[in-house]
């Protein structure tokens, strides 16, 4: 993480130095938006049989953007931002490998195995996200962006419940344990960093304000491969609708 932070700072200082030495255009914007998406396996595994409900929740984003025009119609940019990425989803699963806890206190019992029934998951993670991109501006108002992003986890929540089913303790052939209601909390297992592809479109409304549409597609699973609470990779996939103010 330290190497990533130092690299980002080096990029920022390099862009500013080049802009000053070459007397090129360096622009700054304040950005605000809402993220809509979720943590998802790609593709959906067979043991997720039905999505019963999905709530993207309220996931605001606030940041600042620096843009350096190095050639006519072409610019490079960096856009550090504080942003939430979250969701609430309820689904019906079959032989879904997980870790659950039944009961509370001294009477609590933990099980690891294949669960079949109803799964409810609530995720809410706060990141310092840093998209880095190249921007193409063919005309006066529209801007097209493509690049990547890094993100550093500041706070995490990934927990939920399972109900109306059973778990095969130890695996698919293990002892069948009926589950009326149980819980799980994997908040401390979420990886501290993320990276992926960034793409976006921006349109100027006037000299100061613009509207933005972006996509961040994670390429790193939110949980390490050694974690057995979820048996498949899950990626941050989020679109963002926002606005920018040029100053």
Coordinates of N, CA, C and O in Angstrom, one line a residue, residues 96-101 119 121-122 125 156-160 183-191 222-223 227-230 234:
X96 N -24.0 -23.7 -0.8 CA -23.1 -22.5 -0.8 C -22.2 -22.7 0.4 O -22.6 -22.6 1.5
X97 N -20.9 -22.8 0.1 CA -19.9 -23.0 1.1 C -19.7 -21.7 1.9 O -19.4 -20.6 1.4
X98 N -19.8 -21.8 3.3 CA -19.7 -20.6 4.1 C -19.4 -21.0 5.5 O -19.3 -22.2 5.9
X99 N -19.2 -20.0 6.4 CA -19.0 -20.1 7.8 C -20.2 -19.4 8.5 O -20.4 -18.2 8.2
X100 N -20.8 -20.0 9.4 CA -22.0 -19.4 10.1 C -21.9 -19.6 11.6 O -21.2 -20.5 12.1
X101 N -22.6 -18.8 12.3 CA -22.7 -18.9 13.8 C -24.2 -19.0 14.2 O -24.9 -18.1 13.8
X119 N -30.1 -16.7 1.9 CA -28.9 -16.0 2.3 C -29.2 -14.5 2.1 O -29.7 -14.0 1.1
X121 N -27.1 -10.8 2.5 CA -25.8 -10.2 2.7 C -25.9 -8.6 2.6 O -26.6 -8.1 1.8
X122 N -25.2 -8.0 3.5 CA -25.1 -6.5 3.6 C -23.7 -6.1 3.5 O -22.9 -6.5 4.4
X125 N -18.5 -0.7 2.2 CA -17.1 -0.5 2.4 C -16.7 0.9 1.9 O -17.2 1.4 0.9
X156 N -14.7 -1.3 6.6 CA -15.4 -2.4 6.0 C -16.5 -2.9 6.8 O -16.5 -3.0 8.0
X157 N -17.6 -3.3 6.0 CA -18.7 -4.1 6.6 C -19.2 -5.1 5.6 O -19.6 -4.7 4.5
X158 N -19.1 -6.3 6.0 CA -19.6 -7.4 5.1 C -20.2 -8.5 6.1 O -19.5 -9.3 6.7
X159 N -21.5 -8.5 6.2 CA -22.1 -9.4 7.2 C -23.5 -9.7 6.7 O -24.0 -9.2 5.7
X160 N -24.2 -10.7 7.4 CA -25.5 -11.1 7.0 C -26.1 -12.2 7.8 O -25.5 -12.6 8.9
X183 N -26.0 -16.3 11.6 CA -25.4 -15.1 11.1 C -23.9 -15.3 10.7 O -23.3 -16.4 11.0
X184 N -23.4 -14.4 10.0 CA -22.0 -14.4 9.6 C -21.5 -12.9 9.6 O -22.3 -12.0 9.3
X185 N -20.2 -12.7 9.8 CA -19.6 -11.4 9.7 C -18.2 -11.6 9.2 O -17.3 -12.1 9.9
X186 N -17.9 -11.2 8.0 CA -16.6 -11.3 7.3 C -16.0 -9.9 7.1 O -15.1 -9.8 6.3
X187 N -16.4 -9.0 7.9 CA -15.9 -7.6 7.7 C -14.4 -7.5 7.8 O -13.7 -6.7 7.0
X188 N -13.8 -8.2 8.7 CA -12.3 -8.1 8.9 C -11.5 -9.0 7.9 O -10.3 -9.0 7.9
X189 N -12.2 -9.6 7.0 CA -11.6 -10.5 5.9 C -11.5 -9.7 4.6 O -10.8 -10.2 3.7
X190 N -12.1 -8.6 4.5 CA -12.1 -7.9 3.2 C -10.7 -7.3 2.9 O -10.0 -6.8 3.9
X191 N -10.2 -7.5 1.7 CA -8.8 -7.1 1.4 C -8.7 -5.6 1.6 O -9.6 -4.8 1.3
X222 N -12.4 -9.4 -3.6 CA -12.5 -8.6 -2.3 C -12.0 -9.5 -1.2 O -11.6 -8.9 -0.1
X223 N -12.0 -10.8 -1.3 CA -11.5 -11.7 -0.3 C -10.3 -12.5 -0.8 O -10.2 -12.9 -2.0
X227 N -9.3 -17.5 2.1 CA -10.5 -17.4 3.0 C -11.6 -18.4 2.5 O -12.0 -18.4 1.4
X228 N -12.1 -19.2 3.5 CA -13.0 -20.3 3.1 C -14.5 -19.9 3.4 O -15.3 -20.7 3.1
X229 N -14.7 -18.7 3.8 CA -16.1 -18.3 4.1 C -16.9 -18.1 2.8 O -18.2 -18.3 2.9
X230 N -16.3 -17.8 1.7 CA -16.9 -17.7 0.4 C -16.1 -18.4 -0.6 O -14.8 -18.2 -0.7
X234 N -15.1 -12.5 -5.5 CA -16.2 -11.5 -5.6 C -15.5 -10.2 -6.0 O -14.5 -9.8 -5.3

